[in-house]
Coordinates of C-alpha atoms and ligand atoms in Angstrom, one line a residue:
Chain M
M469 CA 94.9 74.3 171.2
S470 CA 94.3 77.8 170.3
R471 CA 90.8 79.0 170.9
H472 CA 88.8 79.3 167.6
F473 CA 86.0 81.8 166.7
V474 CA 83.6 78.9 166.6
S475 CA 84.6 75.7 168.6
I476 CA 82.5 72.5 168.8
E477 CA 83.7 70.1 171.3
G478 CA 82.6 66.5 171.8
L479 CA 79.4 66.8 169.7
S480 CA 77.3 63.8 169.1
K481 CA 73.8 63.2 168.2
V482 CA 71.7 60.0 169.0
Y483 CA 68.2 59.3 167.9
P484 CA 66.8 56.9 170.4
S485 CA 64.6 54.3 169.1
K486 CA 62.9 51.1 170.6
E487 CA 65.4 48.5 169.1
Q488 CA 68.7 50.1 168.8
D489 CA 69.6 53.9 169.2
L490 CA 70.9 55.5 166.1
V491 CA 74.3 57.2 166.7
V492 CA 74.4 59.6 163.8
F493 CA 77.7 61.0 164.7
E494 CA 80.0 61.2 167.8
G495 CA 83.1 62.9 169.0
A496 CA 82.8 65.8 166.6
N497 CA 85.4 68.5 167.3
I498 CA 85.3 71.4 164.9
G499 CA 87.2 74.7 165.1
I500 CA 86.5 77.5 162.7
D501 CA 88.3 80.8 162.7
K502 CA 86.7 84.2 162.1
G503 CA 86.3 84.8 158.3
E504 CA 87.2 81.2 157.4
F505 CA 85.3 79.3 154.7
V506 CA 85.0 75.7 155.8
C507 CA 83.2 73.0 153.8
I508 CA 82.2 69.5 155.0
I509 CA 82.0 66.6 152.7
G510 CA 80.7 63.0 153.5
H511 CA 78.5 60.5 152.0
S512 CA 74.7 60.9 151.9
G513 CA 73.3 60.1 155.3
C514 CA 76.4 60.4 157.3
G515 CA 75.0 63.2 159.3
K516 CA 75.9 66.4 157.7
S517 CA 72.6 68.0 158.0
T518 CA 72.3 66.8 161.4
I519 CA 75.6 68.6 162.4
L520 CA 74.5 71.7 160.7
N521 CA 71.1 71.7 162.3
V522 CA 72.6 71.2 165.7
M523 CA 74.9 74.3 165.0
A524 CA 71.9 76.3 163.8
G525 CA 70.3 75.4 167.0
L526 CA 67.3 73.7 165.3
E527 CA 68.3 70.4 167.0
T528 CA 69.8 69.8 170.3
P529 CA 72.9 67.8 170.5
T530 CA 73.1 64.5 172.7
T531 CA 76.4 65.6 174.0
G532 CA 79.0 68.3 173.4
T533 CA 78.9 72.1 173.2
M534 CA 79.3 74.8 170.7
I535 CA 81.1 78.0 171.7
M536 CA 80.9 80.9 169.4
D537 CA 82.6 84.2 170.1
N538 CA 83.2 83.1 173.6
K539 CA 79.6 82.4 174.3
E540 CA 77.9 79.2 174.4
A541 CA 75.6 78.8 171.5
S542 CA 72.3 77.0 172.1
G543 CA 69.0 77.3 170.4
P544 CA 68.4 79.2 167.2
S545 CA 69.7 82.7 166.8
L546 CA 70.1 85.5 164.3
D547 CA 73.8 85.2 165.0
R548 CA 73.7 82.0 162.9
G549 CA 72.1 82.4 159.4
V550 CA 71.0 79.4 157.5
V551 CA 70.5 78.7 153.9
F552 CA 68.6 75.4 153.3
Q553 CA 68.9 73.2 150.2
N554 CA 65.3 73.9 149.3
Y555 CA 65.6 77.5 149.6
S556 CA 62.8 77.8 152.3
L557 CA 61.5 81.1 150.9
L558 CA 58.1 82.3 151.9
P559 CA 56.0 81.9 148.8
W560 CA 53.5 84.7 149.6
L561 CA 56.3 87.3 149.8
T562 CA 58.3 88.8 146.8
A563 CA 62.1 88.4 146.6
L564 CA 62.6 91.9 148.3
Q565 CA 60.1 91.1 151.1
N566 CA 61.7 87.8 151.8
V567 CA 65.1 89.5 152.3
S568 CA 63.6 92.3 154.3
F569 CA 61.8 89.7 156.5
G570 CA 65.2 88.8 157.7
V571 CA 66.5 92.4 157.9
R572 CA 63.6 93.5 159.9
A573 CA 63.9 90.7 162.3
R574 CA 67.6 91.5 162.7
W575 CA 67.2 95.4 163.1
P576 CA 63.6 95.9 164.4
K577 CA 64.1 99.6 164.9
W578 CA 65.0 100.3 161.3
N579 CA 62.5 102.3 159.2
K580 CA 61.0 100.7 156.0
A581 CA 63.2 102.8 153.7
K582 CA 66.4 101.7 155.3
V583 CA 65.2 98.1 155.5
D584 CA 64.4 98.1 151.9
A585 CA 67.6 99.8 150.8
H586 CA 69.7 97.2 152.8
S587 CA 67.8 94.4 151.3
S588 CA 67.9 95.5 147.7
H589 CA 71.6 96.1 148.1
F590 CA 72.1 92.4 148.9
L591 CA 69.8 91.2 146.2
E592 CA 71.8 93.4 143.8
M593 CA 75.0 91.6 145.1
V594 CA 73.5 88.4 143.8
G595 CA 72.5 89.8 140.5
L596 CA 68.7 90.0 141.2
S597 CA 68.0 93.7 141.1
G598 CA 65.7 93.1 138.1
A599 CA 63.6 90.7 140.1
L600 CA 62.9 92.5 143.4
H601 CA 59.1 92.4 143.1
R602 CA 58.8 88.8 141.9
K603 CA 57.3 86.0 144.0
P604 CA 59.4 82.8 144.4
S605 CA 56.9 80.9 142.1
E606 CA 57.9 83.4 139.3
L607 CA 61.7 82.7 139.9
S608 CA 63.9 79.9 138.7
G609 CA 65.5 77.5 141.2
G610 CA 68.7 79.3 140.9
M611 CA 67.2 82.7 141.4
C612 CA 65.3 81.5 144.5
Q613 CA 68.7 80.2 146.0
R614 CA 70.2 83.6 145.2
V615 CA 67.3 85.2 147.2
S616 CA 68.0 82.7 150.0
I617 CA 71.7 83.5 150.1
A618 CA 70.9 87.3 150.0
R619 CA 68.5 86.9 152.9
A620 CA 71.2 85.1 154.9
F621 CA 74.1 87.5 154.1
A622 CA 71.9 90.5 154.7
T623 CA 71.4 89.8 158.4
S624 CA 75.2 89.8 158.8
P625 CA 75.3 86.7 161.0
K626 CA 78.5 85.8 162.9
L627 CA 78.3 82.4 161.3
L628 CA 76.7 81.4 158.1
L629 CA 75.5 77.9 157.8
L630 CA 74.7 76.4 154.1
D631 CA 73.2 73.0 153.7
E632 CA 74.0 71.8 150.1
P633 CA 72.8 75.2 148.8
F634 CA 73.5 74.2 145.1
G635 CA 72.4 70.5 145.3
A636 CA 69.4 71.0 143.4
L637 CA 70.8 73.3 140.6
D638 CA 72.1 72.4 137.3
A639 CA 75.8 72.6 136.6
L640 CA 75.8 75.8 134.8
T641 CA 73.6 77.9 137.2
R642 CA 75.7 76.3 140.1
G643 CA 78.9 77.7 138.6
V644 CA 77.5 81.1 138.3
I645 CA 76.1 81.2 141.9
Q646 CA 79.4 79.7 143.2
D647 CA 81.2 82.8 141.8
E648 CA 78.5 85.1 143.3
L649 CA 79.0 83.4 146.5
L650 CA 82.8 83.9 146.6
K651 CA 82.3 87.5 145.7
I652 CA 79.8 88.2 148.4
W653 CA 81.9 86.2 150.9
S654 CA 85.1 88.1 150.2
E655 CA 83.2 91.5 150.4
T656 CA 81.5 90.7 153.7
Q657 CA 84.3 88.7 155.4
Q658 CA 81.7 86.2 156.6
T659 CA 82.5 83.0 158.5
V660 CA 81.0 80.2 156.6
F661 CA 80.3 76.6 157.2
M662 CA 78.9 74.8 154.2
I663 CA 77.8 71.2 153.5
T664 CA 78.5 70.0 149.8
H665 CA 78.8 66.6 148.1
D666 CA 80.8 68.1 145.3
V667 CA 84.5 67.9 145.6
D668 CA 85.3 70.6 143.0
E669 CA 82.9 72.9 144.7
A670 CA 84.6 72.4 148.0
I671 CA 88.1 73.1 146.5
L672 CA 86.8 76.2 144.7
L673 CA 85.3 77.7 147.8
A674 CA 86.9 76.4 151.0
D675 CA 89.9 77.4 153.1
R676 CA 89.5 74.0 154.7
V677 CA 87.4 70.8 154.0
L678 CA 86.3 68.5 156.8
L679 CA 85.9 64.9 155.9
M680 CA 83.2 62.8 157.4
T681 CA 83.4 58.9 157.6
N682 CA 80.3 57.0 156.7
G683 CA 77.5 56.7 159.4
P684 CA 76.4 55.6 161.7
H685 CA 79.0 56.5 164.3
A686 CA 80.3 59.0 161.8
R687 CA 83.4 61.1 162.8
V688 CA 85.0 64.2 161.4
A689 CA 88.1 62.3 160.5
E690 CA 90.3 64.9 158.7
S691 CA 90.5 68.5 158.1
V692 CA 92.2 69.2 154.6
R693 CA 93.7 72.5 154.0
I694 CA 93.0 73.8 150.4
N695 CA 96.4 75.6 149.9
I696 CA 95.4 77.5 146.7
P697 CA 95.8 81.2 146.6
R698 CA 92.7 83.5 146.3
P699 CA 91.1 85.0 144.4
R700 CA 90.1 81.9 142.8
N701 CA 87.7 81.0 139.9
R702 CA 86.8 78.1 138.1
A703 CA 89.0 78.7 135.1
N704 CA 92.3 79.4 136.8
I705 CA 91.9 76.9 139.9
I706 CA 92.6 73.8 137.7
E707 CA 96.0 75.2 136.6
D708 CA 97.2 75.4 140.2
P709 CA 99.8 72.7 140.9
A710 CA 98.1 71.8 144.2
Y711 CA 94.6 71.4 142.7
Y712 CA 94.9 67.7 141.4
K713 CA 96.8 66.6 144.6
I714 CA 93.9 68.0 146.8
R715 CA 91.2 66.7 144.5
N716 CA 92.7 63.2 144.3
Y717 CA 93.1 63.1 148.1
L718 CA 89.5 64.1 148.7
V719 CA 88.2 61.7 146.0
N720 CA 90.2 59.0 147.5
F721 CA 88.9 59.6 150.9
L722 CA 85.3 59.6 149.6
V723 CA 85.7 56.4 147.4
K724 CA 88.0 54.4 149.8
R725 CA 88.7 55.6 153.2
S726 CA 85.3 57.1 154.4
G727 CA 84.1 53.5 154.4
Q728 CA 87.2 51.9 155.8
L729 CA 87.4 54.4 158.8
S730 CA 83.6 54.1 159.5
G731 CA 82.1 52.6 162.5
S732 CA 85.5 52.5 164.4
A733 CA 84.2 54.2 167.4
G734 CA 86.6 55.1 170.1
Q735 CA 89.5 54.8 167.7
V736 CA 93.0 56.0 168.9
G737 CA 93.4 59.6 168.0
G738 CA 89.8 60.4 167.6
A739 CA 90.9 64.0 167.2
T740 CA 90.5 65.4 163.6
Q741 CA 93.7 64.9 161.6
E742 CA 95.0 68.0 159.9
V743 CA 96.2 67.4 156.4
D744 CA 97.7 69.4 153.5
P745 CA 97.8 67.4 150.4
S746 CA 99.6 70.2 148.4
V747 CA 102.8 69.5 150.3
E748 CA 102.4 65.9 150.4
I749 CA 102.9 63.2 147.8
N750 CA 101.7 60.1 149.5
P751 CA 99.1 60.6 152.1
K752 CA 99.4 57.3 153.7
N753 CA 103.1 57.3 154.5
E754 CA 103.7 61.0 155.2
Q755 CA 100.9 62.1 157.3
S756 CA 103.3 63.2 160.0
A757 CA 105.0 65.4 157.6
A758 CA 101.7 67.0 156.6
L759 CA 100.9 67.4 160.3
K760 CA 104.1 69.4 160.7
A761 CA 103.4 71.4 157.6
A762 CA 100.0 72.3 158.8
I763 CA 101.2 73.6 162.1
Chain X
M1208 CA 40.3 80.4 125.6
A1209 CA 38.2 83.4 124.6
S1210 CA 36.3 81.3 122.2
L1211 CA 35.7 78.7 124.8
N1212 CA 34.2 81.4 127.0
M1213 CA 32.1 82.7 124.1
K1214 CA 30.8 79.2 123.3
A1215 CA 29.9 78.6 127.0
T1216 CA 28.1 81.9 127.2
L1217 CA 26.1 81.2 124.1
L1218 CA 25.2 77.8 125.3
S1219 CA 24.2 79.1 128.7
L1220 CA 21.9 81.6 127.1
L1221 CA 20.4 79.0 124.8
L1222 CA 19.6 76.8 127.7
L1223 CA 18.1 79.7 129.6
L1224 CA 15.9 80.6 126.7
V1225 CA 14.9 76.8 126.2
G1226 CA 14.1 76.5 129.8
L1227 CA 12.1 79.6 130.0
G1228 CA 10.3 78.8 126.8
I1229 CA 9.1 75.4 128.1
W1230 CA 8.1 77.0 131.4
E1231 CA 6.1 79.6 129.7
A1232 CA 4.5 77.2 127.2
M1233 CA 3.4 74.8 129.9
N1234 CA 1.8 77.4 132.1
Q1235 CA -0.2 79.5 129.7
V1236 CA -3.6 78.0 130.2
P1237 CA -4.6 76.8 133.7
A1238 CA -5.1 73.1 134.1
A1239 CA -3.9 72.5 130.4
S1240 CA -0.9 70.5 131.5
T1241 CA -1.5 67.2 133.3
G1242 CA 1.5 67.5 135.5
L1243 CA 0.5 70.7 136.9
S1244 CA -3.2 70.0 137.4
E1245 CA -2.2 67.3 139.7
Y1246 CA -0.2 69.9 141.6
E1247 CA -3.2 72.1 141.8
R1248 CA -5.5 69.4 143.1
M1249 CA -3.0 68.9 145.9
M1250 CA -3.1 72.5 146.7
G1251 CA -6.9 71.9 147.4
G1252 CA -8.9 73.4 144.6
A1253 CA -6.8 76.4 144.0
D1254 CA -8.1 79.3 141.9
Q1255 CA -6.6 80.6 138.8
E1256 CA -4.1 82.6 140.7
A1257 CA -2.7 79.5 142.3
R1258 CA -1.2 77.9 139.1
V1259 CA 2.5 78.2 138.7
P1260 CA 3.0 81.5 137.0
P1261 CA 4.9 81.8 133.8
P1262 CA 8.3 83.5 133.7
S1263 CA 6.7 86.6 131.9
Q1264 CA 4.5 87.0 135.0
V1265 CA 7.4 86.3 137.4
F1266 CA 9.6 88.9 135.7
S1267 CA 7.0 91.6 135.5
H1268 CA 6.4 91.0 139.3
A1269 CA 10.2 91.0 139.9
W1270 CA 10.3 94.3 138.1
D1271 CA 7.7 95.8 140.3
E1272 CA 9.4 94.4 143.5
L1273 CA 12.9 95.5 142.4
S1274 CA 11.9 99.0 141.5
D1275 CA 10.9 99.7 145.1
P1276 CA 12.8 97.1 147.2
F1277 CA 12.7 99.0 150.5
Y1278 CA 9.0 99.9 150.9
D1279 CA 7.6 99.1 154.4
A1280 CA 3.8 98.8 154.7
G1281 CA 3.3 97.1 158.0
P1282 CA 4.7 93.8 159.5
N1283 CA 3.3 91.5 156.7
D1284 CA 4.1 93.7 153.8
K1285 CA 7.7 94.7 153.4
G1286 CA 10.0 95.1 150.2
I1287 CA 12.3 92.3 149.3
G1288 CA 15.3 94.5 150.0
I1289 CA 14.3 95.0 153.6
Q1290 CA 13.7 91.2 154.0
L1291 CA 17.1 90.4 152.4
A1292 CA 18.8 93.0 154.7
Y1293 CA 17.4 91.4 157.8
S1294 CA 18.6 88.0 156.7
L1295 CA 22.1 89.4 155.7
Y1296 CA 22.3 91.1 159.2
R1297 CA 21.5 87.9 160.9
V1298 CA 23.9 85.8 158.7
L1299 CA 26.8 88.2 159.0
T1300 CA 26.4 88.7 162.7
G1301 CA 26.3 85.1 163.5
Y1302 CA 29.0 84.3 160.9
L1303 CA 31.5 86.9 162.3
A1304 CA 30.9 85.9 165.8
A1305 CA 31.7 82.3 164.7
A1306 CA 34.9 83.5 162.9
L1307 CA 36.0 85.5 165.9
I1308 CA 35.8 82.3 168.0
A1309 CA 36.8 79.6 165.4
I1310 CA 39.9 81.2 164.0
P1311 CA 41.8 81.8 167.2
L1312 CA 40.6 78.5 168.7
G1313 CA 41.6 76.7 165.5
F1314 CA 45.1 78.3 165.8
V1315 CA 45.3 76.8 169.3
I1316 CA 44.1 73.5 168.2
G1317 CA 46.4 73.5 165.1
M1318 CA 49.5 74.4 167.1
S1319 CA 49.0 72.3 170.2
P1320 CA 48.6 68.5 169.8
L1321 CA 47.4 68.4 173.4
M1322 CA 44.4 70.7 172.8
H1323 CA 43.7 68.9 169.5
K1324 CA 43.3 65.7 171.3
A1325 CA 41.4 67.2 174.2
L1326 CA 38.8 69.1 172.1
N1327 CA 38.5 66.7 169.3
P1328 CA 35.7 64.5 170.9
F1329 CA 33.6 67.6 171.5
I1330 CA 33.9 68.8 168.0
Q1331 CA 33.1 65.4 166.5
V1332 CA 29.9 65.2 168.6
L1333 CA 28.8 68.7 168.1
R1334 CA 29.5 69.1 164.4
P1335 CA 26.9 66.6 163.0
I1336 CA 24.1 68.2 164.8
S1337 CA 21.7 69.9 162.5
P1338 CA 21.9 73.5 163.3
L1339 CA 18.0 73.8 163.5
A1340 CA 18.0 71.2 166.2
W1341 CA 19.4 73.8 168.5
M1342 CA 16.6 76.2 167.9
P1343 CA 14.2 75.0 170.7
L1344 CA 17.1 75.3 173.2
A1345 CA 18.2 78.6 171.8
L1346 CA 14.7 80.0 172.1
F1347 CA 14.3 78.7 175.6
I1348 CA 17.7 80.2 176.8
I1349 CA 17.9 83.3 174.7
R1350 CA 14.2 84.0 174.8
D1351 CA 14.4 86.1 171.6
S1352 CA 13.7 84.9 168.1
E1353 CA 16.2 87.4 166.6
G1354 CA 19.0 86.2 168.9
S1355 CA 18.0 82.5 168.4
A1356 CA 18.3 82.9 164.6
I1357 CA 21.7 84.5 164.9
F1358 CA 22.9 81.6 167.3
V1359 CA 21.7 79.0 164.9
I1360 CA 23.8 80.8 162.2
F1361 CA 26.8 80.9 164.6
I1362 CA 26.7 77.3 165.5
C1363 CA 26.5 76.1 161.9
S1364 CA 29.2 78.3 160.5
I1365 CA 31.7 77.7 163.3
W1366 CA 32.7 74.1 162.3
P1367 CA 34.2 74.4 158.9
M1368 CA 36.1 77.5 160.0
L1369 CA 37.4 75.8 163.0
I1370 CA 38.4 72.7 161.3
N1371 CA 39.9 74.2 158.3
T1372 CA 41.9 76.8 160.6
A1373 CA 43.3 73.9 162.7
F1374 CA 44.1 71.8 159.7
G1375 CA 45.9 74.6 157.9
V1376 CA 47.9 75.7 160.9
A1377 CA 48.9 72.2 161.8
N1378 CA 50.1 71.6 158.4
V1379 CA 52.3 74.7 157.7
R1380 CA 55.5 73.5 156.2
T1381 CA 58.2 72.8 158.8
D1382 CA 60.8 74.7 156.6
W1383 CA 58.8 77.9 157.1
I1384 CA 58.7 77.4 160.8
K1385 CA 62.4 76.9 160.7
V1386 CA 62.8 80.1 159.0
A1387 CA 60.9 81.8 161.8
R1388 CA 63.0 80.1 164.4
T1389 CA 66.4 81.0 162.8
H1390 CA 65.1 84.6 162.7
E1391 CA 64.4 84.5 166.4
L1392 CA 60.6 85.5 165.8
S1393 CA 58.5 85.6 168.9
P1394 CA 55.6 83.1 169.0
L1395 CA 53.2 86.0 168.3
K1396 CA 55.2 87.3 165.4
T1397 CA 55.5 83.6 164.0
A1398 CA 51.8 83.3 164.2
F1399 CA 51.1 86.5 162.3
L1400 CA 54.1 86.6 159.9
V1401 CA 54.5 83.0 158.9
I1402 CA 51.7 80.7 160.1
L1403 CA 48.8 83.0 159.3
P1404 CA 49.7 83.9 155.7
A1405 CA 50.8 80.2 155.3
A1406 CA 47.4 78.8 156.4
A1407 CA 45.2 81.7 155.0
P1408 CA 44.1 79.9 151.9
T1409 CA 43.0 76.9 153.9
I1410 CA 41.2 79.1 156.5
L1411 CA 39.5 81.1 153.8
T1412 CA 38.3 77.9 152.2
G1413 CA 36.6 77.1 155.5
M1414 CA 35.1 80.6 155.7
R1415 CA 33.7 80.1 152.2
I1416 CA 32.1 76.8 153.1
S1417 CA 30.8 78.5 156.3
I1418 CA 29.0 81.4 154.5
G1419 CA 27.4 79.0 152.1
I1420 CA 26.0 76.9 155.0
A1421 CA 24.9 80.0 156.9
W1422 CA 22.9 81.2 153.9
L1423 CA 21.3 77.7 153.5
V1424 CA 20.3 77.7 157.1
I1425 CA 19.0 81.2 157.6
V1426 CA 16.1 80.5 155.2
A1427 CA 14.9 77.5 157.3
A1428 CA 15.5 79.3 160.6
E1429 CA 13.5 82.4 159.6
M1430 CA 10.7 80.1 158.4
L1431 CA 10.7 78.7 162.0
V1432 CA 11.1 81.9 163.9
G1433 CA 9.0 84.1 161.6
G1434 CA 8.7 87.9 161.6
T1435 CA 11.1 89.2 159.1
G1436 CA 13.8 87.9 156.8
I1437 CA 13.8 86.3 153.4
G1438 CA 12.9 82.8 154.8
Y1439 CA 9.8 84.3 156.6
Y1440 CA 9.0 86.1 153.4
V1441 CA 9.0 82.9 151.3
W1442 CA 6.7 81.2 153.7
N1443 CA 4.6 84.1 154.2
E1444 CA 3.9 84.4 150.4
W1445 CA 3.2 80.8 150.2
N1446 CA 0.5 81.3 152.9
N1447 CA -0.8 84.1 150.6
L1448 CA -0.5 81.6 147.6
D1449 CA 1.4 84.4 145.8
L1450 CA 3.6 82.2 143.8
N1451 CA 5.0 85.1 141.8
S1452 CA 6.6 86.3 145.0
V1453 CA 7.6 82.8 146.0
I1454 CA 9.5 82.1 142.8
F1455 CA 10.9 85.7 142.8
S1456 CA 12.3 85.3 146.2
I1457 CA 13.8 81.9 145.5
L1458 CA 15.7 83.5 142.7
M1459 CA 16.9 86.3 145.0
I1460 CA 18.0 83.8 147.7
G1461 CA 20.1 82.1 144.9
I1462 CA 21.6 85.4 143.7
V1463 CA 22.5 86.7 147.2
G1464 CA 24.1 83.3 148.0
M1465 CA 26.0 83.5 144.8
L1466 CA 27.2 87.1 145.6
L1467 CA 28.3 86.0 149.1
D1468 CA 30.3 83.2 147.7
M1469 CA 31.8 85.3 145.0
T1470 CA 32.9 87.8 147.9
L1471 CA 34.7 85.1 149.8
A1472 CA 36.2 83.6 146.6
A1473 CA 37.7 87.0 145.8
V1474 CA 39.2 87.4 149.3
T1475 CA 40.6 83.8 149.0
K1476 CA 42.2 84.9 145.8
L1477 CA 44.0 87.7 147.5
V1478 CA 45.6 85.5 150.1
Q1479 CA 46.4 82.6 147.7
Y1480 CA 50.0 81.9 147.0
E1481 CA 51.7 79.6 144.5
D1482 CA 54.1 77.3 146.2
Ligands
ADP958 N1 64.5 62.9 163.2 C1 65.2 62.0 163.0 N2 64.9 60.8 163.5 C2 65.7 59.7 163.3 N3 66.7 59.6 162.5 C3 67.1 60.7 161.9 C4 66.4 62.0 162.0 N4 67.0 62.9 161.2 C5 68.0 62.3 160.6 N5 68.0 60.9 160.9 C6 69.0 60.0 160.4 O1 70.4 60.5 160.7 C7 71.2 60.2 159.7 C8 71.8 61.4 159.1 O2 70.9 62.2 158.4 P1 71.5 63.7 157.7 O3 72.1 64.4 158.7 O4 70.2 64.2 157.0 O5 72.5 63.1 156.6 P2 73.3 63.9 155.5 O6 72.8 65.3 155.4 O7 74.6 63.7 155.7 O8 72.8 63.3 154.1 C9 70.3 59.5 158.6 O9 70.6 58.1 158.7 C10 69.0 59.8 158.9 O10 68.1 58.7 158.6
MG959 MG1 71.6 66.5 154.1

């Protein structure tokens, strides 16, 4: 197996309790290449946030390690930026101050002018140049999430972790910010790991989509390649011949197979299956063909 | 909104005029009003000067006092400004000393469950003690009335600040702590850049409660230790049976207390944030 930029091996998280320990997920192996955009999908409560928090260093894994850029990653670090679902902006700071909070932490030696210039540049990239001096309470949910995204991108982390960043937004706002995220991602060449529960969002954004089975004992069962050329946007993506194949495959997994595969701890081939629905008509019979195509 | 404020102001003025009018009318002729004659009897055959003076007299006296607030004619005759300055000096000294200890200690208690559990029994026992109960012990140990009064202010203003700081710090949203952690902030920077601003409104609320209590207590403390200060002044004028001065100084205590509270309210507004 080739070494990935980020490689997670044998990761599991158990919450001990008096009656029965809760094994949230186990045996998670995830590889992410530099510059790749990876989404992870799974039912609510299967442990997506827990995986992300472990990757962020906010929680310690029960077993397993995470290697990033040839170094073991443990504990929180500026190398791994996080965008939380509830924005987590500091309400007493303005939009600009929230972003420069991160920038100053990243480059403590920069002077104020440089910090401000850098921070406003990233706020501009998410279309907020008109709201630099407003506090979060004076911004809409969508604008708050843009500030949060700008804060994370502005610190140029090696890996960006997003936990359902658009979960709380209405569909229209979500679409606009998805486009902005794609733009800022292609400009910065960031490596991104993102949780979503929205299949269309995952197809629009990701190079690969990881599928998690239901918890407890959740596993990262499959890695689905999104073989749709970039640049993508919401209008043209549905015209791609692969779009519905991929979409049906993902929906089928969420509706049927995530439940069927769940709880089967120690199953043969615990390794993540690589799948490319765009070259495959019937996922059940031709998985080996898909495997070959993926290699 | 504006019309509501207008109405409220008019109503306040009306109530004030009615109140003053009744007060004035009831106190024109000595011993004319039954309620007051009883009071006069209680004062032991007081002469004409001893009746509750009507507001007109109080205000003309207030005018005299306020036109020269800082005169100093010996130990028993000082202007109201000097007396208030003594009281304010004691209150602010004790209060600031209390803040210097309560806020850092509150931080420690708020951040460390161990310290919280260990110190809580002491706080629970010491807090309900009336500050004046410390006075004899303070006088014995400090051997100085000034220092004792300041100590009493210190001990009464420390608790609200300590408890509010600990509560505010312990209840900072975990999301914000996570932001600090993912930005690799040192514990000191986390305390100053995240926890302090997050807990500031709660801390300031404690400080506002404390200054109110300190101003209540200083009057009683100065009545006990004597010498100078607005509390001593009230008691001294009572002994002189100068009710004009008593009423005037009561009003001044209220006004200064209100100004102290307004100052803290303004500072609270500065650190308030909308979540
Ligand atoms: N601190 C904790 N203690 C015990 N159980 C937890 C804790 N945090 C999360 N869990 C459990 O772990 C499971 C996965 O949670 P989470 O990662 O938030 O799921 P997801 O993000 O996929 O919706 C849930 O069943 C949740 O109840
Ligand atoms: Mg979650």
